[in-house]
Amino acid sequence: MDAFKLSNRKNWDERADIHAQDRTGFYAIDAFLAGEDVLYPIEKREIGDIAGLKLAHFQCHIGIDTLCLARRGAVATGLDFSPNAIAQARTLSERSGIKADFVEGEVYDAPELIGSGFDMVFTSWGTITWLDDIRAWARAIAGVLKPGGRLYFADSNPSVMQHEEIEGSIRARYDWRSARESPQRFDSKTTYTGDQTPLVTDVTYEWMRGLSDVIGALLEAGMRLDWLREHETLPFKLYPMMVDAGERMFRLPPGVPRMPLALSLQATRTG
């Protein structure tokens, strides 16, 4: 594991333990344990009936979405590179009484780690920016899906990730593509949920890319794009100016030009 990924994994190990305590309610764990479906509204509207499907959740973190999918009837397997996240996911499975399998490992190695023949791959919110090889990601998706199996993907729109809020306005700050060997460095003393527990590993690295890189990688891997949608809300404050949009989502405030903050897509393995 190179220095970039090692720093990221240590950071996510710390975040997983903080997030599992959910002191700010960001992950709505108490509501989940009380029986509520805490998937975000975009996924709820779009994933369709998954009862009985063999489903792989890539970059599952502490497993709450995996378990929501299992509660909907999927036979779910979560995969994440953070051992702490996998441990917390297994604990959450035990606490909730909802069965799912959780496997530690790199998403690129998914076919070797969890096998093939899956009906669906699900991955959402804050995922691909942590990956240094989007083509390997797409190959892993195709590698675990059976022919006709589908991917559901929702995340920040790559076009907004190169921007930051600076002096009250949103401005381009980063190149739209990062070379594999030179990701963007970010320093943050705390995690994104509002919990003020200080992080020991407070440096992370992320890779910028274009929407064409994501779609192109999926097509190259033998996937067919079924649909692509853009959205004006996100489940987190990408920019500090963002305001509450309800249902645990955030949007840009009135007076700021509207932007496609999120995207979602479905793609199907063709062969």
Short mmCIF file of C-alpha atoms in Angstrom, two decimals:
data_model
loop_
_atom_site.label_atom_id
_atom_site.label_comp_id
_atom_site.label_asym_id
_atom_site.label_seq_id
_atom_site.Cartn_x
_atom_site.Cartn_y
_atom_site.Cartn_z
CA MET A 1 0.00 0.00 0.00
CA ASP A 2 1.49 3.35 -1.04
CA ALA A 3 1.78 6.34 1.30
CA PHE A 4 -1.39 7.97 -0.04
CA LYS A 5 -3.58 4.94 0.57
CA LEU A 6 -1.94 4.17 3.90
CA SER A 7 -2.72 7.67 5.20
CA ASN A 8 -6.27 7.40 3.88
CA ARG A 9 -6.81 4.01 5.50
CA LYS A 10 -5.52 5.18 8.88
CA ASN A 11 -7.79 8.20 8.64
CA TRP A 12 -10.81 6.06 7.75
CA ASP A 13 -10.02 3.64 10.59
CA GLU A 14 -10.30 6.58 12.99
CA ARG A 15 -13.41 7.94 11.30
CA ALA A 16 -15.12 4.54 11.42
CA ASP A 17 -14.79 4.36 15.20
CA ILE A 18 -16.02 7.95 15.59
CA HIS A 19 -18.89 7.49 13.14
CA ALA A 20 -20.08 4.29 14.83
CA GLN A 21 -20.70 6.33 18.00
CA ASP A 22 -22.75 8.79 15.89
CA ARG A 23 -22.73 11.50 18.56
CA THR A 24 -24.06 14.09 16.10
CA GLY A 25 -26.71 11.85 14.53
CA PHE A 26 -25.22 12.25 11.05
CA TYR A 27 -25.60 8.54 10.29
CA ALA A 28 -28.99 8.24 12.02
CA ILE A 29 -27.93 5.02 13.73
CA ASP A 30 -30.50 5.32 16.50
CA ALA A 31 -33.27 5.75 13.94
CA PHE A 32 -31.93 2.79 11.98
CA LEU A 33 -31.87 0.58 15.07
CA ALA A 34 -35.44 1.65 15.78
CA GLY A 35 -36.47 0.25 12.40
CA GLU A 36 -36.23 3.28 10.10
CA ASP A 37 -34.86 3.05 6.57
CA VAL A 38 -32.08 5.67 6.61
CA LEU A 39 -31.04 5.52 2.98
CA TYR A 40 -31.02 9.00 1.48
CA PRO A 41 -34.01 10.06 -0.65
CA ILE A 42 -32.21 9.87 -3.98
CA GLU A 43 -31.37 6.17 -3.55
CA LYS A 44 -34.80 5.43 -2.08
CA ARG A 45 -36.45 6.77 -5.23
CA GLU A 46 -34.15 5.07 -7.68
CA ILE A 47 -32.92 1.63 -6.61
CA GLY A 48 -36.19 -0.18 -7.17
CA ASP A 49 -37.19 -3.55 -5.77
CA ILE A 50 -34.09 -5.39 -4.54
CA ALA A 51 -35.79 -8.18 -2.57
CA GLY A 52 -33.97 -11.47 -3.14
CA LEU A 53 -31.10 -9.91 -5.09
CA LYS A 54 -27.51 -10.92 -4.42
CA LEU A 55 -26.04 -7.46 -3.81
CA ALA A 56 -22.48 -6.18 -3.31
CA HIS A 57 -21.96 -2.83 -1.58
CA PHE A 58 -18.59 -1.36 -2.55
CA GLN A 59 -16.90 0.95 0.00
CA CYS A 60 -19.53 0.16 2.58
CA HIS A 61 -17.86 2.01 5.52
CA ILE A 62 -19.62 1.12 8.82
CA GLY A 63 -22.29 -0.84 6.97
CA ILE A 64 -25.45 1.09 7.73
CA ASP A 65 -26.48 1.36 4.07
CA THR A 66 -25.58 -2.30 3.51
CA LEU A 67 -27.92 -3.24 6.33
CA CYS A 68 -30.68 -0.97 5.02
CA LEU A 69 -30.39 -2.80 1.70
CA ALA A 70 -30.52 -6.14 3.52
CA ARG A 71 -33.59 -4.96 5.41
CA ARG A 72 -35.21 -4.38 2.01
CA GLY A 73 -34.64 -8.05 1.24
CA ALA A 74 -31.26 -8.13 -0.52
CA VAL A 75 -28.66 -10.78 0.26
CA ALA A 76 -25.99 -8.18 0.93
CA THR A 77 -22.19 -8.23 1.12
CA GLY A 78 -20.30 -5.10 2.12
CA LEU A 79 -16.67 -4.47 1.14
CA ASP A 80 -14.33 -1.84 2.59
CA PHE A 81 -10.57 -1.35 2.91
CA SER A 82 -10.76 -0.21 6.55
CA PRO A 83 -10.56 -3.04 9.10
CA ASN A 84 -12.13 -0.78 11.73
CA ALA A 85 -15.05 -0.02 9.41
CA ILE A 86 -15.64 -3.72 8.80
CA ALA A 87 -15.49 -4.43 12.54
CA GLN A 88 -18.03 -1.68 13.22
CA ALA A 89 -20.27 -2.95 10.40
CA ARG A 90 -20.30 -6.43 11.90
CA THR A 91 -21.15 -4.99 15.31
CA LEU A 92 -24.00 -2.97 13.80
CA SER A 93 -25.28 -6.12 12.10
CA GLU A 94 -25.35 -7.88 15.45
CA ARG A 95 -27.03 -4.95 17.19
CA SER A 96 -29.73 -4.67 14.55
CA GLY A 97 -30.29 -8.38 14.06
CA ILE A 98 -29.99 -7.87 10.28
CA LYS A 99 -27.73 -10.35 8.51
CA ALA A 100 -25.13 -9.24 5.99
CA ASP A 101 -21.59 -10.31 5.19
CA PHE A 102 -18.74 -7.84 5.56
CA VAL A 103 -15.36 -8.32 3.90
CA GLU A 104 -12.17 -6.29 4.34
CA GLY A 105 -10.19 -5.44 1.23
CA GLU A 106 -9.50 -3.15 -1.71
CA VAL A 107 -12.40 -2.56 -4.05
CA TYR A 108 -10.15 -3.43 -7.00
CA ASP A 109 -9.83 -6.98 -5.61
CA ALA A 110 -13.58 -7.50 -5.24
CA PRO A 111 -13.88 -10.43 -7.70
CA GLU A 112 -11.23 -12.36 -5.77
CA LEU A 113 -12.54 -11.32 -2.34
CA ILE A 114 -16.30 -11.75 -2.70
CA GLY A 115 -16.68 -13.74 -5.91
CA SER A 116 -18.96 -13.19 -8.88
CA GLY A 117 -22.56 -13.78 -9.92
CA PHE A 118 -23.99 -10.74 -8.15
CA ASP A 119 -27.26 -9.25 -9.35
CA MET A 120 -26.36 -5.73 -8.26
CA VAL A 121 -23.49 -3.52 -7.12
CA PHE A 122 -24.43 -0.53 -4.98
CA THR A 123 -22.01 2.30 -4.21
CA SER A 124 -22.79 5.81 -3.03
CA TRP A 125 -21.62 9.11 -1.52
CA GLY A 126 -17.95 9.89 -1.13
CA THR A 127 -16.51 6.88 -2.92
CA ILE A 128 -14.67 7.38 -6.19
CA THR A 129 -12.71 10.42 -5.05
CA TRP A 130 -10.72 8.01 -2.84
CA LEU A 131 -9.78 5.75 -5.76
CA ASP A 132 -6.60 6.22 -7.76
CA ASP A 133 -7.68 3.95 -10.67
CA ILE A 134 -11.21 4.44 -11.95
CA ARG A 135 -10.77 1.82 -14.69
CA ALA A 136 -9.83 -0.83 -12.12
CA TRP A 137 -12.96 0.17 -10.16
CA ALA A 138 -15.13 -0.34 -13.22
CA ARG A 139 -13.49 -3.69 -14.02
CA ALA A 140 -14.15 -4.84 -10.44
CA ILE A 141 -17.83 -3.92 -10.79
CA ALA A 142 -18.14 -5.86 -14.05
CA GLY A 143 -16.12 -8.69 -12.52
CA VAL A 144 -18.54 -9.36 -9.67
CA LEU A 145 -21.75 -8.87 -11.66
CA LYS A 146 -23.44 -11.64 -13.58
CA PRO A 147 -24.42 -10.88 -17.20
CA GLY A 148 -27.42 -8.58 -16.98
CA GLY A 149 -26.49 -7.52 -13.44
CA ARG A 150 -26.69 -3.82 -12.69
CA LEU A 151 -24.72 -1.09 -10.96
CA TYR A 152 -26.40 1.64 -8.95
CA PHE A 153 -24.07 4.58 -8.30
CA ALA A 154 -24.74 7.94 -6.60
CA ASP A 155 -22.10 10.47 -5.60
CA SER A 156 -21.02 14.07 -5.81
CA ASN A 157 -20.95 15.32 -9.37
CA PRO A 158 -17.27 15.30 -10.43
CA SER A 159 -17.72 18.77 -11.93
CA VAL A 160 -18.25 20.33 -8.48
CA MET A 161 -15.42 18.51 -6.74
CA GLN A 162 -12.77 20.80 -8.22
CA HIS A 163 -14.43 23.79 -6.57
CA GLU A 164 -14.29 25.23 -3.06
CA GLU A 165 -16.11 28.02 -1.29
CA ILE A 166 -13.67 30.94 -1.02
CA GLU A 167 -14.68 34.25 0.57
CA GLY A 168 -18.37 33.47 0.16
CA SER A 169 -18.30 32.34 -3.46
CA ILE A 170 -17.75 29.01 -5.17
CA ARG A 171 -14.57 29.03 -7.23
CA ALA A 172 -12.54 26.50 -9.19
CA ARG A 173 -9.48 25.58 -7.15
CA TYR A 174 -8.26 22.18 -8.35
CA ASP A 175 -7.47 20.71 -11.74
CA TRP A 176 -10.32 18.56 -12.98
CA ARG A 177 -8.06 15.52 -13.29
CA SER A 178 -5.44 14.24 -10.85
CA ALA A 179 -2.55 12.08 -11.99
CA ARG A 180 -2.40 8.79 -10.12
CA GLU A 181 0.88 9.79 -8.50
CA SER A 182 -0.22 13.31 -7.50
CA PRO A 183 -3.61 13.41 -5.75
CA GLN A 184 -4.94 16.45 -3.95
CA ARG A 185 -3.91 16.67 -0.30
CA PHE A 186 -6.49 17.69 2.32
CA ASP A 187 -5.83 18.47 5.98
CA SER A 188 -8.70 18.22 8.44
CA LYS A 189 -8.48 18.01 12.22
CA THR A 190 -11.94 16.44 12.58
CA THR A 191 -14.32 14.31 10.53
CA TYR A 192 -17.20 15.60 8.43
CA THR A 193 -20.07 14.67 10.76
CA GLY A 194 -19.56 17.58 13.15
CA ASP A 195 -18.02 15.38 15.85
CA GLN A 196 -15.14 17.35 17.35
CA THR A 197 -13.00 14.33 18.29
CA PRO A 198 -9.52 15.18 16.94
CA LEU A 199 -8.08 12.92 14.27
CA VAL A 200 -4.53 11.66 14.77
CA THR A 201 -4.11 11.00 11.04
CA ASP A 202 -5.46 14.28 9.73
CA VAL A 203 -4.09 14.17 6.17
CA THR A 204 -5.97 12.51 3.31
CA TYR A 205 -5.52 12.31 -0.45
CA GLU A 206 -8.21 12.41 -3.13
CA TRP A 207 -8.24 12.04 -6.90
CA MET A 208 -10.13 14.45 -9.15
CA ARG A 209 -11.65 13.18 -12.37
CA GLY A 210 -14.24 14.05 -14.97
CA LEU A 211 -17.64 12.51 -15.55
CA SER A 212 -16.34 11.23 -18.88
CA ASP A 213 -13.67 9.28 -16.99
CA VAL A 214 -16.34 7.53 -14.90
CA ILE A 215 -18.67 6.75 -17.81
CA GLY A 216 -15.81 5.84 -20.11
CA ALA A 217 -14.38 3.39 -17.57
CA LEU A 218 -17.75 1.65 -17.18
CA LEU A 219 -18.27 1.38 -20.95
CA GLU A 220 -14.73 0.07 -21.40
CA ALA A 221 -15.39 -2.59 -18.74
CA GLY A 222 -18.39 -3.93 -20.66
CA MET A 223 -21.17 -2.02 -18.95
CA ARG A 224 -24.11 -0.34 -20.72
CA LEU A 225 -25.31 3.00 -19.39
CA ASP A 226 -29.06 2.75 -18.75
CA TRP A 227 -29.65 6.22 -17.34
CA LEU A 228 -27.85 9.19 -15.80
CA ARG A 229 -29.44 11.88 -13.59
CA GLU A 230 -28.17 15.02 -11.90
CA HIS A 231 -29.44 16.47 -8.62
CA GLU A 232 -29.25 19.79 -6.79
CA THR A 233 -28.88 18.26 -3.31
CA LEU A 234 -26.23 16.30 -1.40
CA PRO A 235 -26.32 14.41 1.92
CA PHE A 236 -23.52 16.58 3.30
CA LYS A 237 -22.29 20.17 3.12
CA LEU A 238 -19.78 20.11 0.31
CA TYR A 239 -19.60 23.89 0.72
CA PRO A 240 -20.13 25.70 4.05
CA MET A 241 -22.81 27.97 2.54
CA MET A 242 -25.14 25.04 1.85
CA VAL A 243 -28.46 24.97 3.71
CA ASP A 244 -30.85 22.32 4.97
CA ALA A 245 -33.03 20.89 2.19
CA GLY A 246 -34.89 18.43 4.43
CA GLU A 247 -34.59 14.64 4.64
CA ARG A 248 -30.94 14.95 5.77
CA MET A 249 -30.01 16.65 2.48
CA PHE A 250 -28.41 20.02 1.72
CA ARG A 251 -28.61 22.48 -1.18
CA LEU A 252 -27.13 25.81 -2.23
CA PRO A 253 -28.81 28.86 -0.67
CA PRO A 254 -31.19 31.19 -2.52
CA GLY A 255 -29.36 33.70 -4.70
CA VAL A 256 -26.54 31.35 -5.64
CA PRO A 257 -26.65 29.94 -9.19
CA ARG A 258 -28.02 26.40 -9.22
CA MET A 259 -25.50 23.65 -9.87
CA PRO A 260 -25.70 19.87 -10.41
CA LEU A 261 -24.21 18.86 -7.06
CA ALA A 262 -24.88 15.13 -7.32
CA LEU A 263 -25.33 12.50 -9.95
CA SER A 264 -26.75 9.03 -10.03
CA LEU A 265 -26.68 6.36 -12.70
CA GLN A 266 -27.56 2.80 -13.50
CA ALA A 267 -25.43 0.62 -15.74
CA THR A 268 -25.85 -3.02 -16.78
CA ARG A 269 -23.22 -5.65 -17.54
CA THR A 270 -23.72 -6.61 -21.14
CA GLY A 271 -21.70 -9.79 -21.54
#
